[in-house]
CSV table of C-alpha atoms and ligand atoms in Angstrom, one decimal:
chain,number,residue,atom,x,y,z
Q,1,MET,CA,16.9,27.0,-49.1
Q,2,LEU,CA,19.9,27.6,-51.4
Q,3,ALA,CA,22.8,25.6,-50.3
Q,4,ASP,CA,26.4,24.5,-51.1
Q,5,TYR,CA,26.8,21.4,-49.0
Q,6,GLN,CA,27.0,17.6,-49.3
Q,7,ILE,CA,25.0,15.2,-47.1
Q,8,GLU,CA,26.6,12.3,-45.3
Q,9,HIS,CA,25.5,10.3,-42.3
Q,10,ARG,CA,28.7,8.3,-41.6
Q,11,TYR,CA,27.6,7.7,-38.0
Q,12,LEU,CA,25.1,5.1,-39.4
Q,13,GLU,CA,28.1,3.1,-40.7
Q,14,LEU,CA,28.8,2.1,-37.1
Q,15,PRO,CA,27.3,-1.1,-35.7
Q,16,ASP,CA,23.6,-0.9,-34.8
Q,17,ALA,CA,24.4,-0.9,-31.1
Q,18,PHE,CA,25.7,2.6,-31.3
Q,19,TYR,CA,22.3,4.2,-32.0
Q,20,SER,CA,18.5,4.0,-32.1
Q,21,ARG,CA,16.4,5.6,-34.8
Q,22,VAL,CA,14.0,8.0,-33.1
Q,23,GLN,CA,11.8,10.7,-34.6
Q,24,PRO,CA,11.7,14.1,-32.8
Q,25,THR,CA,8.6,14.8,-30.7
Q,26,PRO,CA,7.1,18.0,-32.0
Q,27,LEU,CA,6.9,21.2,-29.9
Q,28,HIS,CA,4.1,23.7,-30.1
Q,29,ASN,CA,4.0,27.4,-31.1
Q,30,ALA,CA,7.7,27.4,-31.9
Q,31,ARG,CA,9.5,30.6,-32.8
Q,32,MET,CA,13.0,31.3,-33.9
Q,33,VAL,CA,15.1,32.9,-31.2
Q,34,CYS,CA,18.5,33.1,-32.8
Q,35,PHE,CA,19.9,32.0,-36.1
Q,36,ASN,CA,23.6,32.0,-36.6
Q,37,THR,CA,23.8,33.3,-40.2
Q,38,GLY,CA,27.6,33.6,-40.2
Q,39,LEU,CA,28.1,30.0,-39.2
Q,40,ALA,CA,25.3,28.8,-41.5
Q,41,ALA,CA,27.2,30.5,-44.4
Q,42,ASP,CA,30.4,28.7,-43.4
Q,43,MET,CA,28.5,25.5,-43.5
Q,44,GLY,CA,27.1,26.2,-46.9
Q,45,PHE,CA,23.6,27.2,-45.9
Q,46,HIS,CA,21.5,30.3,-46.2
Q,47,ILE,CA,18.8,31.3,-43.8
Q,48,GLY,CA,16.2,31.6,-46.6
Q,49,ASP,CA,12.9,30.4,-45.3
Q,50,THR,CA,13.0,31.0,-41.5
Q,51,GLU,CA,9.7,29.1,-41.1
Q,52,GLN,CA,11.2,25.9,-42.3
Q,53,TRP,CA,14.2,26.2,-39.9
Q,54,THR,CA,11.7,26.9,-37.1
Q,55,ALA,CA,9.7,23.8,-38.0
Q,56,ILE,CA,12.9,21.7,-38.1
Q,57,GLY,CA,13.9,23.1,-34.7
Q,58,ALA,CA,10.5,22.3,-33.3
Q,59,GLY,CA,10.8,18.7,-34.5
Q,60,ARG,CA,7.9,19.1,-37.0
Q,61,GLU,CA,9.9,18.8,-40.2
Q,62,LEU,CA,13.0,17.2,-41.5
Q,63,LEU,CA,15.1,18.0,-44.6
Q,64,GLU,CA,15.4,15.3,-47.2
Q,65,GLY,CA,18.3,13.1,-46.1
Q,66,MET,CA,17.9,13.7,-42.4
Q,67,ASP,CA,17.7,10.4,-40.5
Q,68,PRO,CA,17.6,11.2,-36.8
Q,69,VAL,CA,19.3,8.8,-34.3
Q,70,ALA,CA,19.9,8.9,-30.6
Q,71,MET,CA,23.6,8.0,-30.0
Q,72,LYS,CA,24.4,5.4,-27.4
Q,73,TYR,CA,27.4,5.9,-25.1
Q,74,THR,CA,28.2,5.3,-21.5
Q,75,GLY,CA,30.6,7.1,-19.2
Q,76,HIS,CA,31.9,8.0,-15.7
Q,77,GLN,CA,29.8,10.5,-13.9
Q,78,PHE,CA,31.4,12.0,-10.8
Q,79,GLY,CA,33.8,9.0,-10.9
Q,80,MET,CA,31.1,6.3,-11.1
Q,81,TYR,CA,30.6,4.2,-14.2
Q,82,ASN,CA,27.1,4.6,-15.6
Q,83,PRO,CA,26.2,2.1,-18.4
Q,84,ASP,CA,22.8,3.6,-19.0
Q,85,LEU,CA,23.8,6.8,-20.8
Q,86,GLY,CA,23.1,7.9,-24.3
Q,87,ASP,CA,21.4,10.8,-26.1
Q,88,GLY,CA,18.4,11.2,-23.7
Q,89,ARG,CA,17.1,14.3,-25.3
Q,90,GLY,CA,19.2,15.0,-28.4
Q,91,LEU,CA,19.2,13.5,-31.9
Q,92,LEU,CA,21.9,13.4,-34.5
Q,93,LEU,CA,20.0,14.4,-37.7
Q,94,TRP,CA,22.7,14.1,-40.3
Q,95,GLU,CA,26.2,15.2,-41.2
Q,96,THR,CA,26.9,17.7,-43.9
Q,97,ILE,CA,30.1,18.9,-45.5
Q,98,GLY,CA,30.5,22.5,-46.2
Q,99,PRO,CA,32.2,24.4,-49.1
Q,100,ASP,CA,35.5,24.4,-47.1
Q,101,ASN,CA,35.3,20.6,-46.8
Q,102,ARG,CA,34.6,20.8,-43.1
Q,103,ARG,CA,32.2,18.1,-41.7
Q,104,TRP,CA,29.4,19.1,-39.4
Q,105,ASP,CA,27.2,16.9,-37.2
Q,106,TRP,CA,23.8,18.4,-36.7
Q,107,HIS,CA,22.4,17.6,-33.2
Q,108,LEU,CA,19.0,18.7,-32.2
Q,109,LYS,CA,19.1,19.1,-28.4
Q,110,GLY,CA,15.7,19.0,-26.6
Q,111,ALA,CA,14.0,16.9,-29.3
Q,112,GLY,CA,12.0,14.6,-27.0
Q,113,GLN,CA,12.5,11.2,-25.4
Q,114,THR,CA,14.7,8.4,-26.6
Q,115,PRO,CA,15.4,4.9,-25.4
Q,116,TYR,CA,18.2,6.5,-23.3
Q,117,SER,CA,16.1,9.1,-21.6
Q,118,ARG,CA,15.9,7.0,-18.3
Q,119,PHE,CA,13.6,9.2,-16.1
Q,120,GLY,CA,14.1,12.4,-18.2
Q,121,ASP,CA,11.4,14.1,-20.3
Q,122,GLY,CA,13.7,14.5,-23.3
Q,123,ARG,CA,13.4,18.3,-23.2
Q,124,ALA,CA,15.6,21.3,-22.7
Q,125,VAL,CA,14.4,24.5,-21.1
Q,126,LEU,CA,14.7,28.0,-22.6
Q,127,ARG,CA,17.1,29.1,-19.8
Q,128,SER,CA,19.7,26.3,-20.4
Q,129,THR,CA,19.4,26.5,-24.1
Q,130,ILE,CA,20.2,30.2,-24.1
Q,131,ARG,CA,23.1,29.4,-21.8
Q,132,GLU,CA,24.5,26.8,-24.2
Q,133,TYR,CA,24.0,29.0,-27.2
Q,134,LEU,CA,25.7,32.0,-25.6
Q,135,CYS,CA,28.7,30.1,-24.2
Q,136,SER,CA,29.5,28.0,-27.2
Q,137,GLU,CA,29.6,31.2,-29.3
Q,138,ALA,CA,31.6,33.1,-26.6
Q,139,MET,CA,34.1,30.2,-26.5
Q,140,HIS,CA,34.4,30.2,-30.3
Q,141,PHE,CA,35.2,33.9,-30.5
Q,142,LEU,CA,37.7,33.5,-27.6
Q,143,GLY,CA,39.5,31.1,-29.9
Q,144,ILE,CA,38.8,28.0,-27.7
Q,145,PRO,CA,37.7,24.8,-29.4
Q,146,THR,CA,34.0,24.2,-28.9
Q,147,THR,CA,30.8,22.9,-30.3
Q,148,ARG,CA,28.7,25.6,-32.0
Q,149,ALA,CA,25.2,26.9,-32.0
Q,150,LEU,CA,23.5,27.0,-35.4
Q,151,PHE,CA,20.0,28.1,-34.2
Q,152,MET,CA,17.6,27.8,-31.4
Q,153,VAL,CA,13.8,27.9,-31.2
Q,154,SER,CA,11.6,28.4,-28.2
Q,155,ALA,CA,8.1,26.9,-27.7
Q,156,ARG,CA,5.1,27.2,-25.4
Q,157,ASP,CA,5.3,23.6,-24.1
Q,158,PRO,CA,5.6,23.6,-20.3
Q,159,VAL,CA,8.6,21.7,-18.9
Q,160,ARG,CA,8.8,20.9,-15.2
Q,161,ARG,CA,12.1,21.6,-13.5
Q,162,GLU,CA,12.4,23.3,-10.0
Q,163,SER,CA,9.5,25.4,-11.3
Q,164,ILE,CA,7.5,25.2,-14.6
Q,165,GLU,CA,9.5,26.6,-17.4
Q,166,THR,CA,9.1,26.4,-21.2
Q,167,ALA,CA,10.8,24.2,-23.8
Q,168,ALA,CA,13.4,25.2,-26.4
Q,169,THR,CA,15.7,23.3,-28.7
Q,170,LEU,CA,19.2,24.0,-29.9
Q,171,MET,CA,20.7,22.9,-33.2
Q,172,ARG,CA,24.1,22.2,-31.9
Q,173,VAL,CA,26.8,21.6,-34.5
Q,174,ALA,CA,30.3,20.2,-34.3
Q,175,GLN,CA,32.8,18.3,-36.3
Q,176,SER,CA,32.0,15.4,-34.1
Q,177,HIS,CA,29.6,14.4,-31.4
Q,178,ILE,CA,31.6,11.3,-30.4
Q,179,ARG,CA,32.6,11.3,-26.7
Q,180,PHE,CA,35.1,9.5,-24.6
Q,181,GLY,CA,32.0,7.6,-23.3
Q,182,HIS,CA,31.4,6.1,-26.8
Q,183,PHE,CA,34.6,4.2,-26.3
Q,184,GLU,CA,33.7,3.1,-22.8
Q,185,PHE,CA,30.5,1.7,-24.3
Q,186,ALA,CA,32.2,0.0,-27.1
Q,187,VAL,CA,34.6,-2.0,-24.9
Q,188,ASP,CA,31.9,-2.7,-22.4
Q,189,THR,CA,29.5,-4.3,-24.9
Q,190,GLY,CA,31.3,-5.2,-28.1
Q,191,GLY,CA,34.9,-5.8,-27.2
Q,192,ARG,CA,37.8,-5.5,-29.5
Q,193,ASP,CA,36.1,-5.5,-32.9
Q,194,THR,CA,33.5,-2.9,-31.9
Q,195,LEU,CA,36.2,-0.8,-30.4
Q,196,GLN,CA,38.4,-1.0,-33.5
Q,197,ASN,CA,35.5,-0.1,-35.7
Q,198,LEU,CA,34.8,3.0,-33.7
Q,199,ALA,CA,38.4,4.0,-33.4
Q,200,ASP,CA,38.9,3.6,-37.2
Q,201,HIS,CA,35.8,5.6,-37.8
Q,202,VAL,CA,37.0,8.5,-35.7
Q,203,ILE,CA,40.5,8.3,-37.2
Q,204,LYS,CA,39.2,8.2,-40.8
Q,205,LEU,CA,36.9,11.3,-40.3
Q,206,HIS,CA,38.9,13.4,-37.9
Q,207,PHE,CA,42.6,12.2,-37.8
Q,208,SER,CA,43.0,11.3,-41.4
Q,209,HIS,CA,46.7,12.1,-41.4
Q,210,LEU,CA,47.2,8.9,-39.2
Q,211,GLN,CA,45.1,6.7,-41.4
Q,212,SER,CA,47.8,5.0,-43.4
Q,213,LEU,CA,49.9,4.0,-40.4
Q,214,ALA,CA,50.2,0.4,-39.1
Q,215,ASP,CA,47.7,-0.5,-36.4
Q,216,ASP,CA,49.9,-0.1,-33.3
Q,217,GLU,CA,51.4,3.1,-34.5
Q,218,ARG,CA,48.1,4.5,-35.6
Q,219,TYR,CA,46.3,3.9,-32.3
Q,220,ARG,CA,49.2,5.1,-30.2
Q,221,ARG,CA,49.6,8.3,-32.2
Q,222,TRP,CA,45.9,8.9,-32.2
Q,223,LEU,CA,45.4,8.4,-28.5
Q,224,THR,CA,48.4,10.7,-27.9
Q,225,GLU,CA,46.8,13.4,-30.0
Q,226,VAL,CA,43.4,13.0,-28.2
Q,227,VAL,CA,45.2,13.3,-24.8
Q,228,GLN,CA,47.2,16.3,-25.9
Q,229,ARG,CA,44.1,18.1,-27.4
Q,230,THR,CA,42.3,17.5,-24.1
Q,231,ALA,CA,45.3,18.8,-22.1
Q,232,ARG,CA,45.5,21.9,-24.2
Q,233,LEU,CA,41.7,22.5,-24.0
Q,234,VAL,CA,41.8,22.4,-20.2
Q,235,ALA,CA,44.8,24.7,-20.3
Q,236,ASP,CA,42.7,27.1,-22.4
Q,237,TRP,CA,39.9,26.9,-19.8
Q,238,GLN,CA,42.3,27.6,-16.9
Q,239,THR,CA,44.0,30.6,-18.5
Q,240,VAL,CA,40.7,32.2,-19.6
Q,241,GLY,CA,39.1,31.4,-16.2
Q,242,PHE,CA,36.4,29.0,-17.3
Q,243,CYS,CA,34.9,26.4,-15.1
Q,244,HIS,CA,33.1,23.6,-17.0
Q,245,GLY,CA,31.2,22.2,-14.0
Q,246,VAL,CA,30.3,18.7,-15.2
Q,247,MET,CA,33.5,17.1,-16.6
Q,248,ASN,CA,32.1,13.6,-16.8
Q,249,SER,CA,33.7,11.4,-19.4
Q,250,ASP,CA,30.4,11.4,-21.4
Q,251,ASN,CA,30.9,15.2,-21.7
Q,252,MET,CA,34.4,14.9,-23.2
Q,253,SER,CA,34.7,15.3,-26.9
Q,254,ILE,CA,37.0,12.9,-28.8
Q,255,ILE,CA,38.2,15.8,-30.9
Q,256,GLY,CA,38.9,18.1,-28.0
Q,257,ASP,CA,36.0,20.5,-28.2
Q,258,THR,CA,34.4,22.2,-25.1
Q,259,PHE,CA,31.3,20.0,-25.0
Q,260,ASP,CA,28.0,20.2,-23.1
Q,261,PHE,CA,27.4,23.5,-21.4
Q,262,GLY,CA,25.6,23.0,-18.1
Q,263,PRO,CA,26.3,25.0,-14.9
Q,264,TYR,CA,29.5,26.5,-16.3
Q,265,ALA,CA,31.0,29.8,-15.2
Q,266,PHE,CA,33.6,32.3,-16.2
Q,267,LEU,CA,35.3,33.4,-13.0
Q,268,ASP,CA,34.6,36.9,-11.8
Q,269,ASP,CA,36.7,37.4,-8.7
Q,270,PHE,CA,39.5,34.9,-8.9
Q,271,ASP,CA,38.9,31.9,-6.6
Q,272,ALA,CA,41.1,28.9,-7.2
Q,273,GLY,CA,38.6,26.5,-5.6
Q,274,TYR,CA,35.5,27.9,-7.3
Q,275,ILE,CA,32.7,25.3,-7.7
Q,276,CYS,CA,30.2,26.4,-10.2
Q,277,ASN,CA,28.0,23.3,-10.0
Q,278,HIS,CA,26.0,23.5,-6.8
Q,279,THR,CA,25.3,19.8,-6.8
Q,280,ASP,CA,29.0,19.1,-6.8
Q,281,ASP,CA,29.3,18.9,-3.0
Q,282,GLY,CA,32.8,17.5,-2.9
Q,283,GLY,CA,34.1,20.1,-5.4
Q,284,ARG,CA,35.3,17.3,-7.8
Q,285,TYR,CA,34.9,19.7,-10.7
Q,286,ALA,CA,36.2,22.8,-9.0
Q,287,TYR,CA,38.2,25.2,-11.2
Q,288,ASN,CA,41.6,24.2,-9.8
Q,289,ARG,CA,40.8,20.5,-10.2
Q,290,GLN,CA,40.0,20.7,-13.9
Q,291,PRO,CA,43.6,19.8,-15.1
Q,292,GLU,CA,43.6,16.7,-13.0
Q,293,ILE,CA,40.1,15.7,-14.0
Q,294,GLY,CA,41.0,16.1,-17.6
Q,295,PHE,CA,43.8,13.6,-17.0
Q,296,ILE,CA,41.5,11.2,-15.2
Q,297,ASN,CA,39.1,11.3,-18.1
Q,298,CYS,CA,42.0,10.5,-20.5
Q,299,GLN,CA,42.7,7.5,-18.2
Q,300,TYR,CA,39.1,6.3,-18.6
Q,301,LEU,CA,39.5,6.6,-22.3
Q,302,ALA,CA,42.9,4.9,-22.3
Q,303,ARG,CA,41.6,2.0,-20.2
Q,304,ALA,CA,38.8,1.4,-22.6
Q,305,LEU,CA,41.3,1.3,-25.5
Q,306,LEU,CA,43.5,-1.4,-23.8
Q,307,PRO,CA,42.2,-4.2,-26.0
Q,308,LEU,CA,43.3,-2.3,-29.0
Q,309,MET,CA,46.7,-1.2,-27.9
Q,310,GLY,CA,49.6,-2.5,-25.8
Q,311,GLU,CA,49.8,-1.3,-22.3
Q,312,ASP,CA,53.0,0.4,-23.0
Q,313,SER,CA,51.5,2.5,-25.8
Q,314,VAL,CA,48.6,3.5,-23.7
Q,315,LEU,CA,50.9,4.6,-20.9
Q,316,GLU,CA,53.1,6.5,-23.3
Q,317,ALA,CA,50.1,8.4,-24.7
Q,318,LEU,CA,48.9,9.2,-21.2
Q,319,ARG,CA,52.3,10.5,-20.2
Q,320,SER,CA,52.0,13.2,-22.9
Q,321,TYR,CA,49.2,14.9,-21.0
Q,322,GLU,CA,51.3,16.7,-18.4
Q,323,LYS,CA,53.8,18.0,-20.9
Q,324,ALA,CA,51.1,19.2,-23.3
Q,325,TYR,CA,49.2,20.9,-20.5
Q,326,ASN,CA,52.3,22.6,-18.9
Q,327,GLU,CA,53.6,23.8,-22.2
Q,328,HIS,CA,50.3,25.3,-23.4
Q,329,PHE,CA,49.5,26.8,-20.0
Q,330,LEU,CA,52.9,28.4,-19.7
Q,331,GLN,CA,52.9,29.7,-23.3
Q,332,THR,CA,49.4,31.2,-22.9
Q,333,MET,CA,50.2,32.8,-19.5
Q,334,ARG,CA,53.4,34.3,-20.9
Q,335,LYS,CA,51.3,35.8,-23.6
Q,336,LYS,CA,48.7,37.1,-21.1
Q,337,LEU,CA,51.5,38.8,-19.2
Q,338,GLY,CA,53.1,40.1,-22.3
Q,339,LEU,CA,56.3,38.2,-22.0
Q,340,ALA,CA,57.8,37.5,-25.4
Q,341,LEU,CA,61.1,36.1,-24.1
Q,342,GLU,CA,61.1,32.8,-22.2
Q,343,GLN,CA,62.8,32.9,-18.8
Q,344,ASP,CA,63.0,30.0,-16.4
Q,345,LYS,CA,61.6,32.1,-13.5
Q,346,ASP,CA,58.5,33.1,-15.4
Q,347,ILE,CA,56.6,30.2,-13.8
Q,348,ASP,CA,57.3,31.7,-10.4
Q,349,LEU,CA,55.9,35.1,-11.5
Q,350,ILE,CA,52.8,33.3,-12.9
Q,351,MET,CA,52.2,31.3,-9.7
Q,352,GLU,CA,52.7,34.4,-7.6
Q,353,THR,CA,50.2,36.3,-9.7
Q,354,PHE,CA,47.6,33.6,-9.2
Q,355,SER,CA,48.2,33.5,-5.5
Q,356,MET,CA,47.8,37.2,-5.3
Q,357,LEU,CA,44.6,37.3,-7.3
Q,358,HIS,CA,43.2,34.5,-5.2
Q,359,GLU,CA,44.1,36.0,-1.8
Q,360,HIS,CA,42.8,39.5,-2.7
Q,361,HIS,CA,39.7,38.3,-4.7
Q,362,ILE,CA,40.6,40.3,-7.8
Q,363,ASP,CA,38.5,40.2,-10.9
Q,364,TYR,CA,40.4,37.8,-13.2
Q,365,THR,CA,39.4,39.3,-16.6
Q,366,LEU,CA,39.6,42.9,-15.6
Q,367,PHE,CA,43.1,42.4,-14.0
Q,368,PHE,CA,44.6,41.0,-17.2
Q,369,ARG,CA,42.9,43.6,-19.4
Q,370,ALA,CA,44.1,46.4,-17.2
Q,371,LEU,CA,47.6,44.9,-17.4
Q,372,ALA,CA,47.4,44.8,-21.2
Q,373,ARG,CA,46.5,48.5,-21.2
Q,374,LEU,CA,49.2,49.6,-18.9
Q,375,PRO,CA,51.1,51.6,-21.5
Q,376,SER,CA,48.0,53.5,-22.6
Q,377,ASN,CA,46.2,53.9,-19.3
Q,378,GLY,CA,48.9,53.7,-16.6
Q,379,SER,CA,48.7,51.6,-13.4
Q,380,GLY,CA,45.5,53.3,-12.1
Q,381,PRO,CA,43.0,50.7,-13.5
Q,382,VAL,CA,45.1,47.9,-12.1
Q,383,ARG,CA,45.4,49.5,-8.7
Q,384,ASP,CA,41.7,50.3,-8.6
Q,385,LEU,CA,40.9,46.6,-8.5
Q,386,PHE,CA,42.7,46.2,-5.1
Q,387,VAL,CA,41.3,47.2,-1.8
Q,388,ASP,CA,44.9,47.4,-0.5
Q,389,ARG,CA,46.8,49.3,-3.2
Q,390,THR,CA,50.2,48.5,-1.6
Q,391,VAL,CA,49.7,44.8,-2.7
Q,392,ALA,CA,49.2,46.0,-6.3
Q,393,ASP,CA,52.2,48.3,-6.1
Q,394,GLN,CA,54.5,45.6,-4.8
Q,395,TRP,CA,53.3,43.2,-7.5
Q,396,LEU,CA,53.6,45.8,-10.2
Q,397,GLU,CA,57.2,46.5,-9.2
Q,398,THR,CA,58.1,42.8,-9.6
Q,399,TYR,CA,56.3,42.8,-12.9
Q,400,GLN,CA,57.9,45.9,-14.2
Q,401,ALA,CA,61.4,44.5,-13.4
Q,402,ARG,CA,60.5,41.5,-15.5
Q,403,LEU,CA,59.2,43.7,-18.3
Q,404,ASP,CA,62.4,45.6,-18.3
Q,405,THR,CA,64.2,42.5,-19.6
Q,406,GLU,CA,61.9,42.4,-22.6
Q,407,THR,CA,62.9,43.8,-26.0
Q,408,ARG,CA,59.5,44.6,-27.6
Q,409,THR,CA,58.2,48.2,-27.4
Q,410,ALA,CA,55.4,48.9,-25.0
Q,411,HIS,CA,53.1,49.6,-27.9
Q,412,GLU,CA,53.8,46.2,-29.5
Q,413,ARG,CA,53.3,44.5,-26.2
Q,414,GLU,CA,50.0,46.2,-25.6
Q,415,LYS,CA,48.7,45.2,-28.9
Q,416,ALA,CA,49.7,41.6,-28.4
Q,417,MET,CA,48.3,41.5,-24.9
Q,418,CYS,CA,45.0,42.9,-26.0
Q,419,ALA,CA,44.7,40.1,-28.5
Q,420,ILE,CA,44.8,37.5,-25.8
Q,421,ASN,CA,43.3,39.1,-22.7
Q,422,PRO,CA,39.6,39.5,-23.5
Q,423,LYS,CA,37.7,42.6,-22.4
Q,424,TYR,CA,34.3,41.0,-22.7
Q,425,ILE,CA,33.5,37.6,-21.2
Q,426,LEU,CA,30.2,35.8,-20.6
Q,427,ARG,CA,29.8,36.6,-16.9
Q,428,ASN,CA,27.0,34.6,-15.3
Q,429,TYR,CA,25.0,37.7,-14.4
Q,430,LEU,CA,25.0,38.9,-18.0
Q,431,ALA,CA,23.6,35.5,-19.1
Q,432,GLN,CA,21.1,35.7,-16.3
Q,433,GLU,CA,19.8,39.2,-17.3
Q,434,VAL,CA,19.2,38.2,-20.9
Q,435,ILE,CA,17.5,35.0,-19.8
Q,436,GLN,CA,15.1,36.9,-17.6
Q,437,ASP,CA,14.2,39.2,-20.6
Q,438,ALA,CA,13.8,36.2,-22.9
Q,439,GLN,CA,11.5,34.5,-20.5
Q,440,THR,CA,9.1,37.5,-20.9
Q,441,GLY,CA,9.4,37.3,-24.7
Q,442,ASN,CA,12.1,40.0,-25.2
Q,443,TYR,CA,15.0,38.5,-27.1
Q,444,ASP,CA,16.7,41.8,-28.1
Q,445,PRO,CA,19.1,41.8,-25.1
Q,446,LEU,CA,20.2,38.3,-26.0
Q,447,HIS,CA,21.0,39.3,-29.5
Q,448,LYS,CA,22.8,42.4,-28.3
Q,449,LEU,CA,24.9,40.3,-25.8
Q,450,LEU,CA,25.8,37.8,-28.6
Q,451,GLU,CA,27.0,40.7,-30.8
Q,452,VAL,CA,29.2,42.0,-27.9
Q,453,LEU,CA,30.7,38.5,-27.3
Q,454,LYS,CA,31.7,38.2,-31.0
Q,455,TYR,CA,34.5,40.7,-30.4
Q,456,PRO,CA,35.8,39.9,-27.0
Q,457,PHE,CA,39.3,41.4,-27.6
Q,458,ASP,CA,38.1,44.7,-29.1
Q,459,GLU,CA,37.5,48.0,-27.3
Q,460,GLN,CA,33.8,48.6,-27.8
Q,461,PRO,CA,33.2,52.1,-26.5
Q,462,ASP,CA,29.4,51.8,-26.7
Q,463,ASN,CA,29.4,48.6,-24.7
Q,464,GLU,CA,31.5,49.4,-21.6
Q,465,ARG,CA,28.7,48.2,-19.4
Q,466,TYR,CA,29.3,44.6,-20.5
Q,467,ALA,CA,32.9,44.8,-19.3
Q,468,ALA,CA,32.1,46.2,-15.9
Q,469,LEU,CA,32.5,44.3,-12.6
Q,470,PRO,CA,29.4,42.3,-11.8
Q,471,PRO,CA,26.8,44.0,-9.5
Q,472,ASP,CA,26.5,42.6,-6.0
Q,473,TRP,CA,23.5,40.5,-6.9
Q,474,GLY,CA,25.4,39.0,-9.9
Q,475,LYS,CA,28.4,37.6,-8.0
Q,476,HIS,CA,28.5,33.9,-7.2
Q,477,LEU,CA,25.1,33.3,-8.6
Q,478,ASN,CA,23.6,30.0,-7.7
Q,479,ILE,CA,23.1,28.6,-11.2
Q,480,SER,CA,20.6,25.9,-11.4
Q,481,CYS,CA,22.0,22.7,-12.8
Q,482,SER,CA,18.7,21.5,-14.1
Q,483,SER,CA,18.5,21.9,-17.8
P,1,AMP,P1,24.2,16.0,-18.9
P,1,AMP,O1,24.4,16.1,-17.5
P,1,AMP,O2,23.4,17.1,-19.6
P,1,AMP,O3,25.5,15.7,-19.6
P,1,AMP,O4,23.3,14.7,-19.2
P,1,AMP,C1,23.6,13.4,-18.7
P,1,AMP,C2,22.8,12.3,-19.4
P,1,AMP,O5,21.4,12.6,-19.0
P,1,AMP,C3,22.8,12.3,-20.9
P,1,AMP,O6,22.7,11.0,-21.3
P,1,AMP,C4,21.6,13.1,-21.3
P,1,AMP,O7,21.1,12.7,-22.5
P,1,AMP,C5,20.6,12.7,-20.2
P,1,AMP,N1,19.6,13.8,-19.9
P,1,AMP,C6,19.8,15.0,-19.4
P,1,AMP,N2,18.7,15.7,-19.3
P,1,AMP,C7,17.7,14.9,-19.8
P,1,AMP,C8,16.3,15.1,-20.0
P,1,AMP,N3,15.6,16.2,-19.6
P,1,AMP,N4,15.6,14.1,-20.6
P,1,AMP,C9,16.3,12.9,-20.9
P,1,AMP,N5,17.6,12.7,-20.8
P,1,AMP,C10,18.3,13.7,-20.2
P,2,MG,MG1,26.1,15.4,-21.3
């Protein structure tokens, strides 16, 4: 295993309460399903001996320097504080630093029980592991901050969910696996010193430009950045049509990555109130509530930080959420609509567009892609998405009037719009198809889909099928939340 990386395990510098040392519980008959060679190379690794990676994924072997720990955190789940959380089935193995000086946490998800497993078996099933692998890579190639998938292995071991499934593990990597919930735990158990220790750890590793500031200033600026990153992340989700599904504060990354992929969905037909998590009866995490929930999660974090910062600083940081969200949302929607000039009334056009898409159940991704290609393909593909073409025509007229005030050429606009309006997204039915094949031992469709999702903004003439409307069976799939 040739490599160009340094080993660190800075998480172990935190007080003991933040983790428990746990060895993985081995899986049987493991085989490699996907190995992300491009990412591995960025991290300073080469695939080399696949068998060794498979053994690591199966929890049978560790590289020298790996020292697995389950992280302790707490958090608010569906608005209720739960003090009993922590890595119930994942282990942080070590941290490495790649040739570009980027830090990577290696987290083996599905590695067996830990002291924080509660009633869980510590395992992850093949289905949910494939979903996480696919979505984290899809997000990355869409340009949205996310944890990544380094490799996944599947095994024969049976796992009981709604039915009997089989086990898999994911080597999830990210610059940090520290969650908002780590801070909720810190204040809950250790108080001010523990909190300060954790905050300084995060600032040192991930916000080093703030490190030399005096305490008050450092924490205020840091919280402001975390709040703003969270706001911008949620704005990215809204504008690409992504529904996270379980925005509990233990699933919120302190560096603003999309984190923990459960019953997520990319919207097909635009539905503002879409709930992708079928156990979310009240629709707390519905698509159109995500911006507000992002803010509520920032409030949980801010409340935990009160012993460290004055109330005024905390409130000031929180106030930056709305502005960061609105600015990023508006900027991205202008780009999606191809508006290079900023006009006050743009927000009205944007809101009108969302209302129309909602009312007429228009496919979100295809609509914007067809709009991007207007100069090349004309209005036909846009109109074809509507049952009532007069609705499309009226909207197109308003839109064209706005475009007439622009100065870019149609060709320039088309190029810019194609670079922000994806043609290929991870529709739930596409994931479902490759999962069904994988469950019979055929991983080729999974590999193929991963390749398609690497180039979401490109025309891929041979892969048109992946950009089509979902078939009837594939709309509003009831995705199991068990994982
Ligand atoms: P999640 O809903 O996946 O974010 O998980 C919430 C909490 O439950 C986390 O603390 C997980 O580690 C834990 N958890 C989820 N599934 C399992 C499982 N199968 N075994 C043990 N713990 C689990
Ligand atoms: Mg979680």
